[in-house]
């Protein structure tokens, strides 16, 4: 294990833009002098974030804020537009081929939809067993024992190895997805909305499994979700994203007891809870703006109750507001 | 006591599939009074949506309502003619679905659809119907409704589409709205906007609401009363405070325990062992007994319904009394 003060994964100025190229007619129109432009979505906009070894970092935000894109880039399955990713303190651009391979094995992803992320034409044995065989973590003669161990660990009956994904329920399929990621003995999991599609009782089973795995194997985890209740339950630290930018990062107690950023406050007020009865719902006005045409300055200013003139002109910078807490808001500079 | 708005007694809706008879709704009784917000909670496959469809007379083949009665303002619905159903649907009771695109026609403008909905039930001029449509859109919080009414459904975002669906439901000022997971696919901020609109509407117009969901936390904030469904039956019913704070049925207790909450951060959540049984092959007696920590020999028989104070009912041999 590396030094505990060094982040396991860190990104600096990480950005990703999706560009829709003009079609032929558009290009002709532009050469004739029309002002058609390529459509550009800045899904992730210069994000600095670090995940410490052994911690669970929760990443929350509304749909379309870029949290999945960020997770995919950190996993290395989506190319970056700009910025750097550091794996155990080393820039991944400078890693050797062997180190890249280690990074790819050690950082695994678990996806949202257990129905779409498993190949329907492969048996469980191949789904879970392919990667460890390829990476020579086991041999084909020992594969059965190896699979049995992994599947038991993830709460699956090892006698099911010859079944297909469609023969399982949603909760079990999610366990197969987890077993597939765990089969290569990773150090870090990126879970993208991994419990969003499940019923409450099944969700509880999967969350418990995550927590057990994490405690036993000292896993590092980036847990992406839109469900604040779930994130609060499982995370050590929380990062809140809004329209491609991280607006606040803080330990879980701080963020729930004294949120700083107006967006975080608004988001927390909206969370329905079991102990909140007969609530007068007072919603945050407006909707998340289109990322095709984000507002100027601070992206949150059209919905912010504390909006000032400066917010419309200048984007706030990320700054430390307390030890271990960062926020990106003009209110922080004014204190 | 005046007659309740909706009175369901011993309703049974079964689906006759090739694999066998799926008892999606298997003898439920429920009353909804005027102005009340009733939450129906259950996991997928517990029959909560089919209950809603049965009230609206929208159960499709191979499903059929095979028994029981549904009375609306004292009038029996199940013996209505096709014509009477048409007049009833959308006029006295409206339903909002999880996916607003189920309600909206993608190739027609919003105004066309809304005007049609008004003029189906009332003889009014087009201009008058359009005015009602604009008012309804304004009521659910759509900005500049006069212009937006001319848009097509795809020009709205998900949250806005759901509002249009709700506005369409409100057009004929129904007495009861059945909302079938209308906020499940939406973000928390949008969900909270929709909940707030619905809450204001109910308070302003005295409309009743039946809110079907799997999310206990939404029910906790919104409803007056809650009914918990499991495998086609209502296993517990009562005021929200009673049911969520002191659940009587072991299943309700498990459900409440499996919701992540502030007080148990980082601790393991309560797990209900096993899975929901297949509706085609329900176990004899109490259908929860395979997963129940309190199950005994007795549970092989049909459990009795115990009624306690405050209109509370529980269907179990071993309630936490």
XYZ file of C-alpha atoms in Angstrom:
656
model
C 0.000 0.000 0.000
C 1.324 3.436 -0.801
C 1.665 6.364 1.549
C -1.750 7.147 3.039
C -1.396 10.891 2.520
C -0.852 10.535 -1.175
C -4.023 10.464 -3.252
C -4.726 7.165 -4.966
C -6.239 8.883 -7.959
C -6.016 12.575 -8.620
C -7.069 14.709 -11.542
C -6.027 18.202 -12.390
C -7.851 20.482 -14.784
C -9.623 17.446 -16.187
C -12.026 18.381 -18.986
C -14.067 16.620 -21.568
C -15.989 18.245 -24.374
C -18.281 16.435 -26.761
C -18.442 18.068 -30.157
C -21.034 17.379 -32.806
C -19.369 18.011 -36.139
C -21.256 19.861 -38.827
C -22.676 17.680 -41.566
C -21.980 18.309 -45.244
C -24.880 20.707 -45.671
C -23.717 22.627 -42.611
C -20.163 22.889 -43.890
C -21.362 24.154 -47.260
C -23.604 26.678 -45.569
C -20.693 27.865 -43.468
C -18.385 28.238 -46.452
C -21.087 30.355 -48.033
C -20.946 32.662 -45.051
C -23.595 31.431 -42.604
C -22.673 31.541 -38.941
C -23.421 27.890 -38.193
C -21.155 26.501 -35.521
C -20.303 23.068 -34.232
C -22.359 22.085 -31.215
C -20.124 21.701 -28.221
C -21.007 20.323 -24.800
C -18.503 20.862 -22.051
C -19.469 17.797 -20.015
C -16.629 18.116 -17.522
C -14.986 21.496 -17.118
C -11.520 21.605 -15.563
C -12.116 19.456 -12.484
C -9.550 18.998 -9.704
C -10.357 16.070 -7.467
C -8.452 13.503 -5.477
C -9.457 10.131 -4.092
C -7.451 9.040 -1.033
C -6.469 5.402 -0.594
C -9.089 3.447 1.310
C -11.759 6.130 1.281
C -15.193 6.237 -0.302
C -15.677 9.461 -2.184
C -19.291 10.156 -3.108
C -19.937 12.155 -6.267
C -23.401 13.670 -6.474
C -25.232 15.906 -8.887
C -28.302 16.129 -11.086
C -28.500 14.227 -14.362
C -26.396 15.844 -17.043
C -23.888 17.409 -14.650
C -21.036 15.260 -15.944
C -20.551 12.906 -13.013
C -20.552 9.729 -15.112
C -18.216 11.285 -17.683
C -15.794 12.168 -14.894
C -15.958 8.635 -13.498
C -15.330 7.106 -16.888
C -12.319 9.312 -17.504
C -10.812 8.405 -14.125
C -11.244 4.743 -15.041
C -9.472 5.303 -18.289
C -12.316 4.076 -20.474
C -13.085 7.504 -21.903
C -10.338 9.703 -23.396
C -9.774 13.144 -21.893
C -9.955 16.399 -23.817
C -7.606 18.189 -21.455
C -6.022 17.814 -18.060
C -3.979 15.253 -16.225
C -4.775 12.147 -14.217
C -2.328 10.961 -11.569
C -2.389 7.327 -10.478
C -0.608 6.820 -7.146
C 1.109 10.146 -7.687
C 2.284 9.418 -11.210
C 0.982 11.077 -14.342
C -0.637 8.304 -16.352
C 0.787 9.758 -19.565
C 4.266 8.958 -18.289
C 3.535 5.385 -17.183
C 5.195 2.415 -18.829
C 3.095 -0.190 -20.619
C 3.264 -2.512 -17.612
C 2.197 0.268 -15.231
C -0.690 1.213 -17.499
C -1.803 -2.389 -17.353
C -1.655 -2.334 -13.565
C -3.700 0.854 -13.533
C -6.295 -0.666 -15.824
C -6.583 -3.758 -13.631
C -6.567 -1.928 -10.322
C -9.231 0.608 -11.206
C -12.449 -1.200 -12.107
C -15.871 0.128 -12.940
C -19.329 -1.079 -11.977
C -22.139 0.213 -14.134
C -25.662 1.383 -13.496
C -27.815 -0.859 -15.556
C -27.303 -4.536 -14.735
C -29.400 -5.366 -17.783
C -27.255 -3.493 -20.285
C -23.775 -4.033 -18.894
C -23.680 -7.832 -19.146
C -23.286 -9.561 -22.493
C -26.541 -11.544 -22.892
C -24.871 -14.208 -25.028
C -22.147 -15.128 -22.576
C -22.421 -17.420 -19.594
C -21.630 -16.144 -16.121
C -18.458 -18.243 -16.192
C -17.142 -16.291 -19.176
C -18.388 -12.929 -17.973
C -16.575 -13.189 -14.654
C -13.740 -15.478 -15.711
C -12.500 -13.858 -18.893
C -10.509 -11.037 -17.328
C -8.650 -13.075 -14.643
C -7.726 -15.670 -17.273
C -6.452 -13.011 -19.631
C -4.417 -11.326 -16.927
C -3.077 -14.693 -15.754
C -4.466 -14.318 -12.247
C -5.586 -17.912 -12.525
C -5.219 -20.821 -14.939
C -7.996 -22.535 -16.827
C -7.601 -25.654 -14.688
C -8.069 -23.645 -11.486
C -10.697 -21.319 -12.886
C -13.619 -23.128 -11.253
C -12.202 -22.745 -7.754
C -11.265 -19.165 -8.454
C -14.769 -18.350 -9.710
C -16.374 -20.089 -6.756
C -14.367 -17.913 -4.388
C -15.226 -14.668 -6.173
C -18.905 -15.539 -6.548
C -19.323 -16.576 -2.930
C -17.682 -13.338 -1.859
C -20.276 -11.413 -3.883
C -23.208 -13.441 -2.603
C -23.765 -15.579 -5.694
C -24.250 -19.335 -5.748
C -21.171 -20.830 -7.514
C -23.341 -23.506 -9.135
C -24.790 -20.825 -11.403
C -21.658 -20.486 -13.547
C -23.307 -21.984 -16.601
C -26.310 -19.715 -16.611
C -26.918 -16.706 -18.821
C -27.570 -13.197 -17.452
C -31.278 -13.268 -18.362
C -31.820 -16.117 -15.911
C -31.046 -13.817 -12.991
C -33.023 -11.116 -11.195
C -31.910 -7.485 -11.200
C -30.190 -7.691 -7.829
C -28.306 -10.850 -8.758
C -27.255 -9.337 -12.058
C -25.802 -6.384 -10.207
C -23.885 -8.905 -8.090
C -22.528 -10.471 -11.287
C -21.372 -7.002 -12.377
C -19.643 -6.565 -9.014
C -18.119 -10.053 -9.193
C -16.790 -9.271 -12.665
C -15.043 -6.175 -11.337
C -13.789 -7.959 -8.205
C -12.444 -10.931 -10.176
C -9.218 -9.118 -11.071
C -8.599 -8.138 -7.427
C -8.761 -4.380 -7.955
C -7.741 -1.737 -5.431
C -10.241 0.847 -6.548
C -13.847 0.673 -7.717
C -15.727 3.334 -9.618
C -19.435 2.674 -9.070
C -21.623 4.595 -11.482
C -25.193 4.701 -10.106
C -24.784 1.063 -9.171
C -27.906 0.833 -7.014
C -30.182 3.293 -8.825
C -32.137 0.670 -10.748
C -32.862 -1.592 -7.765
C -35.740 -1.966 -5.299
C -35.133 -0.700 -1.751
C -34.684 -4.112 -0.181
C -32.296 -5.225 -2.960
C -30.532 -1.869 -2.793
C -29.881 -2.498 0.904
C -28.352 -5.892 0.087
C -26.024 -4.419 -2.548
C -25.005 -1.466 -0.348
C -24.164 -3.879 2.467
C -22.090 -5.930 0.037
C -20.163 -2.813 -0.995
C -19.455 -1.936 2.603
C -18.319 -5.474 3.455
C -16.003 -5.653 0.441
C -14.604 -2.293 1.222
C -13.877 -3.093 4.866
C -12.376 -6.484 4.133
C -10.214 -5.552 1.190
C -9.557 -1.903 2.063
C -10.904 -0.788 -1.304
C -10.796 2.757 -2.530
C -14.108 3.765 -4.007
C -15.591 6.529 -6.109
C -19.329 6.226 -5.623
C -21.350 8.142 -8.192
C -25.046 8.606 -7.467
C -27.869 11.075 -7.656
C -29.382 9.637 -4.482
C -28.085 11.712 -1.590
C -29.451 9.320 1.020
C -27.388 6.465 -0.397
C -24.273 8.598 -0.803
C -24.570 9.900 2.734
C -24.814 6.377 4.040
C -21.745 4.963 2.340
C -19.277 7.837 1.767
C -16.448 9.360 3.796
C -16.191 12.485 1.682
C -18.587 13.996 -0.827
C -18.021 16.022 -3.979
C -20.972 17.937 -5.436
C -21.034 18.636 -9.162
C -23.054 21.165 -11.086
C -22.931 21.512 -14.857
C -19.455 20.085 -15.352
C -17.802 21.730 -12.357
C -17.185 20.479 -8.831
C -18.742 23.123 -6.583
C -18.016 21.697 -3.148
C -15.901 18.939 -1.600
C -16.112 18.136 2.100
C -16.271 15.300 4.624
C -19.727 13.793 4.821
C -20.628 15.170 8.284
C -19.667 18.704 7.288
C -21.582 18.652 4.053
C -24.767 17.399 5.682
C -24.500 19.494 8.847
C -23.244 22.747 7.384
C -23.327 22.860 3.602
C -21.536 25.905 2.249
C -22.349 26.254 -1.434
C -25.908 27.493 -2.143
C -26.396 24.614 -4.582
C -25.418 22.025 -1.979
C -27.842 23.653 0.473
C -30.635 23.598 -2.071
C -29.930 19.999 -3.011
C -29.982 18.859 0.619
C -33.262 20.647 1.277
C -34.873 18.639 -1.496
C -33.931 15.205 -0.193
C -37.038 13.441 1.078
C -36.323 11.613 4.310
C -38.175 9.056 6.357
C -38.299 11.375 9.347
C -39.573 14.379 7.403
C -43.372 14.254 7.663
C -46.036 16.475 6.201
C -43.389 18.574 4.514
C -44.176 21.814 2.738
C -42.106 21.239 -0.336
C -40.352 24.453 -1.287
C -38.421 23.682 -4.405
C -35.383 25.274 -5.946
C -36.579 27.384 -8.860
C -35.659 26.541 -12.426
C -34.017 23.550 -13.993
C -30.452 22.596 -14.719
C -29.547 24.761 -17.751
C -28.602 23.222 -21.069
C -24.889 22.364 -21.125
C -24.929 23.438 -24.796
C -25.292 26.992 -23.644
C -24.275 27.284 -19.981
C -24.855 30.568 -18.125
C -21.942 32.993 -17.936
C -19.822 33.343 -14.817
C -20.920 30.956 -12.092
C -23.117 28.330 -13.785
C -25.481 28.318 -10.812
C -26.265 32.048 -10.777
C -29.705 31.942 -12.478
C -31.036 29.677 -9.694
C -28.997 30.988 -6.779
C -30.799 32.833 -3.955
C -27.618 34.771 -3.073
C -26.760 35.892 -6.590
C -24.525 38.988 -6.823
C -23.337 41.023 -9.807
C -19.948 39.377 -9.857
C -21.518 35.916 -10.213
C -22.874 36.797 -13.636
C -19.504 37.939 -14.952
C -16.772 35.876 -13.373
C -16.531 32.189 -12.684
C -15.602 31.626 -9.020
C -12.353 29.838 -8.239
C -12.009 26.727 -6.157
C -10.695 27.611 -2.684
C -10.213 26.041 0.702
C -12.868 27.279 3.142
C -11.830 25.109 6.080
C -9.297 22.326 6.526
C -10.302 19.530 4.175
C -13.181 21.529 2.697
C -13.201 23.210 -0.655
C -15.902 25.247 -2.331
C -16.213 27.139 -5.552
C -18.340 30.200 -4.858
C -17.925 33.965 -4.696
C -19.391 33.905 -1.206
C -16.231 32.113 -0.079
C -13.984 34.935 -1.283
C -16.116 37.507 0.510
C -15.826 35.959 3.938
C -69.958 9.340 8.121
C -70.384 10.468 4.548
C -69.645 8.031 1.723
C -65.940 7.820 0.990
C -64.743 9.043 -2.398
C -63.330 5.676 -3.368
C -64.088 2.381 -1.751
C -62.301 -0.742 -2.931
C -63.308 -3.994 -1.345
C -61.719 -7.363 -1.908
C -60.510 -6.428 -5.390
C -58.883 -9.225 -7.355
C -57.118 -8.650 -10.648
C -55.500 -11.719 -12.153
C -53.452 -12.203 -15.295
C -54.153 -15.409 -17.182
C -50.808 -16.165 -18.789
C -49.668 -19.319 -20.501
C -47.445 -20.111 -17.524
C -50.354 -19.883 -15.101
C -52.524 -17.360 -13.300
C -50.553 -14.397 -11.933
C -52.467 -12.970 -8.985
C -51.220 -9.397 -9.345
C -53.908 -7.980 -7.062
C -55.270 -10.589 -4.734
C -58.070 -9.255 -2.564
C -57.293 -5.731 -1.447
C -59.576 -3.318 0.372
C -58.886 0.392 0.581
C -60.860 3.581 1.061
C -59.864 7.080 0.067
C -61.757 10.049 1.510
C -62.144 13.460 -0.010
C -59.009 15.601 0.204
C -56.874 12.744 1.434
C -53.383 11.866 0.155
C -52.899 8.119 0.291
C -49.569 6.517 -0.499
C -49.317 2.976 -1.870
C -45.848 1.537 -1.270
C -44.392 -1.715 -2.473
C -41.556 -3.214 -4.436
C -41.708 -4.009 -8.123
C -44.258 -6.706 -8.797
C -46.262 -6.107 -5.641
C -49.352 -5.111 -7.627
C -49.419 -1.416 -6.785
C -49.628 -0.234 -10.395
C -52.208 -2.864 -11.323
C -54.385 -1.529 -8.489
C -54.276 1.884 -10.176
C -55.036 0.405 -13.582
C -57.982 -1.540 -12.151
C -59.562 1.627 -10.752
C -59.214 3.263 -14.167
C -60.544 0.193 -15.993
C -57.314 -0.028 -17.939
C -56.382 -3.652 -17.275
C -55.369 -5.218 -20.574
C -55.563 -8.791 -21.772
C -54.614 -11.313 -20.461
C -55.522 -9.512 -17.235
C -59.040 -9.343 -15.827
C -60.699 -8.031 -12.695
C -62.083 -11.291 -11.354
C -63.697 -10.220 -8.129
C -64.513 -7.569 -5.580
C -65.928 -4.123 -6.074
C -64.730 -0.589 -6.658
C -67.175 2.099 -5.606
C -66.638 5.712 -6.558
C -68.894 8.128 -4.645
C -71.052 5.114 -3.847
C -71.428 4.057 -7.474
C -70.122 0.648 -8.576
C -67.514 0.971 -11.312
C -66.969 -2.621 -12.320
C -70.454 -3.021 -13.823
C -70.215 0.142 -15.927
C -70.744 0.042 -19.680
C -67.935 0.998 -22.059
C -69.610 4.362 -22.586
C -69.775 5.017 -18.849
C -66.101 4.098 -18.452
C -65.220 6.644 -21.130
C -67.079 9.360 -19.330
C -65.531 8.382 -16.030
C -61.896 8.193 -17.111
C -60.116 11.527 -17.171
C -63.247 13.276 -15.956
C -63.737 12.046 -12.408
C -60.452 10.233 -11.926
C -57.239 10.973 -13.799
C -54.053 8.972 -13.866
C -50.465 10.175 -14.211
C -47.936 7.631 -15.382
C -44.265 7.180 -14.658
C -43.281 7.970 -18.221
C -45.014 11.161 -19.415
C -44.584 10.017 -22.999
C -47.189 7.355 -22.218
C -49.711 10.176 -21.773
C -48.532 12.495 -24.521
C -48.736 11.851 -28.229
C -45.352 12.746 -29.751
C -46.728 13.874 -33.105
C -49.397 16.264 -31.819
C -48.916 19.682 -30.315
C -49.696 20.071 -26.613
C -52.679 22.334 -27.318
C -54.275 19.817 -29.722
C -54.062 17.095 -27.090
C -55.261 19.222 -24.212
C -58.173 20.759 -26.128
C -59.255 17.294 -27.177
C -59.179 16.152 -23.557
C -61.431 19.028 -22.486
C -63.905 18.709 -25.350
C -64.287 14.958 -24.867
C -66.012 15.536 -21.567
C -67.590 18.950 -21.919
C -69.308 20.909 -24.675
C -67.160 24.019 -24.814
C -65.754 26.092 -27.642
C -62.181 25.548 -28.796
C -61.173 28.971 -27.533
C -62.625 28.212 -24.121
C -60.873 24.816 -24.048
C -57.587 26.436 -24.993
C -58.022 28.930 -22.167
C -58.518 26.064 -19.746
C -55.379 24.360 -21.091
C -53.291 27.493 -20.597
C -54.650 27.890 -17.062
C -53.797 24.284 -16.228
C -50.249 24.700 -17.555
C -49.835 27.854 -15.489
C -51.127 26.004 -12.432
C -48.371 23.380 -12.643
C -45.718 26.052 -12.976
C -44.845 26.107 -16.661
C -43.402 29.507 -17.586
C -45.108 31.498 -20.415
C -47.885 28.916 -20.920
C -49.511 30.826 -23.806
C -46.483 30.124 -25.975
C -45.494 26.748 -24.584
C -48.944 25.326 -25.281
C -48.073 25.422 -28.983
C -44.972 23.247 -28.531
C -44.548 19.548 -29.237
C -43.760 17.138 -26.375
C -40.144 16.627 -27.519
C -39.477 20.321 -27.037
C -39.934 19.932 -23.279
C -37.467 18.512 -20.783
C -38.378 15.442 -18.714
C -39.607 17.410 -15.711
C -41.596 19.797 -17.909
C -43.173 16.883 -19.800
C -44.315 15.391 -16.515
C -45.893 18.739 -15.633
C -47.710 18.787 -18.965
C -48.992 15.275 -18.196
C -50.183 16.453 -14.777
C -51.811 19.552 -16.300
C -53.631 17.313 -18.788
C -54.880 15.232 -15.885
C -56.159 18.335 -14.121
C -58.085 19.712 -17.101
C -61.459 18.297 -16.143
C -60.992 18.961 -12.431
C -61.078 15.326 -11.334
C -61.892 14.408 -7.737
C -59.090 11.883 -7.553
C -55.694 11.682 -9.189
C -53.843 8.381 -9.324
C -50.133 9.076 -9.649
C -48.139 6.017 -10.639
C -44.479 6.732 -9.767
C -44.556 10.084 -11.556
C -41.270 11.310 -10.072
C -39.213 8.125 -10.110
C -37.351 9.017 -13.301
C -36.692 12.618 -12.256
C -33.876 14.370 -10.403
C -34.361 15.313 -6.742
C -34.736 19.008 -7.479
C -37.340 18.389 -10.179
C -39.064 15.769 -8.024
C -39.369 18.281 -5.257
C -40.867 20.853 -7.661
C -43.498 18.342 -8.821
C -44.284 17.265 -5.244
C -44.696 20.884 -4.259
C -47.107 21.547 -7.155
C -49.179 18.476 -6.319
C -49.307 19.374 -2.656
C -50.477 22.922 -3.355
C -53.088 21.651 -5.808
C -54.519 19.181 -3.321
C -54.738 21.817 -0.618
C -56.248 24.416 -2.946
C -58.829 22.279 -4.711
C -59.583 19.598 -2.112
C -58.660 16.949 -4.639
C -57.688 13.486 -3.398
C -54.458 11.866 -4.405
C -53.362 8.258 -4.592
C -49.579 8.250 -4.837
C -48.100 4.930 -5.955
C -44.366 4.591 -5.372
C -41.577 2.376 -4.116
C -39.937 5.314 -2.359
C -40.870 5.430 1.315
C -39.173 8.781 1.807
C -41.483 10.541 -0.658
C -44.525 9.063 1.068
C -43.176 10.202 4.436
C -43.233 13.812 3.303
C -46.374 13.838 1.206
C -49.071 11.424 2.343
C -51.574 11.336 5.199
C -52.121 7.630 5.033
C -50.064 4.796 3.637
C -50.851 1.267 2.487
C -47.992 -1.213 2.124
C -48.449 -3.848 -0.568
C -46.699 -7.189 -0.842
C -47.428 -9.862 -3.454
C -50.850 -8.503 -4.366
C -52.099 -7.791 -0.854
C -52.187 -4.807 1.434
C -50.295 -6.103 4.445
C -50.412 -2.943 6.498
C -52.315 0.301 6.389
C -52.522 3.342 8.611
C -51.496 6.936 9.236
C -48.011 7.727 7.925
C -46.578 8.496 11.379
C -47.873 5.221 12.823
C -46.767 2.964 9.993
C -43.292 4.419 9.489
C -42.462 4.964 13.170
C -43.960 1.803 14.599
C -44.396 -0.692 11.805
C -46.524 -3.674 12.848
C -45.834 -6.043 9.972
C -42.358 -7.603 9.736
C -42.180 -6.673 6.046
C -42.873 -2.996 6.712
C -40.307 -3.102 9.476
C -37.774 -4.539 7.033
C -38.581 -1.956 4.376
C -38.210 0.950 6.775
C -34.951 -0.536 8.073
C -33.461 -0.885 4.609
C -33.740 2.820 3.798
C -30.390 4.555 4.355
C -30.810 7.222 7.010
C -28.767 9.792 8.840
C -28.706 7.975 12.164
C -27.145 4.819 10.827
C -24.434 6.222 8.601
C -21.875 3.586 7.679
C -23.646 0.806 9.553
C -24.973 -2.197 7.666
C -28.565 -1.724 6.517
C -31.278 -4.163 7.469
C -31.640 -6.792 4.771
C -34.856 -8.585 4.017
C -33.592 -12.034 3.110
C -34.608 -13.666 -0.164
C -36.635 -12.259 -3.001
C -40.239 -11.444 -3.826
C -42.056 -14.662 -4.712
C -43.345 -15.277 -8.206
C -46.968 -14.141 -8.493
C -47.795 -17.271 -10.448
C -46.596 -19.572 -7.727
C -47.425 -17.876 -4.452
C -46.739 -19.841 -1.277
C -49.775 -20.963 0.701
C -50.874 -18.813 3.617
C -48.871 -15.667 4.238
C -46.832 -14.925 1.108
C -44.101 -13.280 3.178
C -43.487 -16.264 5.432
C -40.444 -17.548 3.459
C -38.580 -14.306 4.172
C -40.064 -13.538 7.567
C -37.927 -13.793 10.706
C -41.044 -14.419 12.808
C -42.687 -17.090 10.686
C -44.121 -20.118 12.492
C -46.283 -23.142 11.609
C -49.360 -20.944 11.886
C -48.270 -18.827 8.900
C -49.146 -21.641 6.471
C -52.758 -20.505 6.899
C -54.150 -17.219 5.643
C -53.195 -14.514 8.199
C -56.035 -12.548 9.807
C -56.515 -8.797 9.465
C -56.172 -7.127 12.836
C -57.628 -3.683 13.248
C -56.229 -1.350 15.879
C -56.859 2.249 16.836
C -56.759 5.121 14.361
C -57.954 3.097 11.341
C -54.850 0.972 11.368
C -54.907 -2.498 9.852
C -52.301 -5.201 9.680
C -52.458 -8.629 8.068
C -50.206 -10.891 10.116
C -50.226 -13.613 12.778
C -47.332 -12.013 14.656
C -47.689 -8.236 14.465
C -45.409 -6.097 16.661
C -48.210 -5.060 18.964
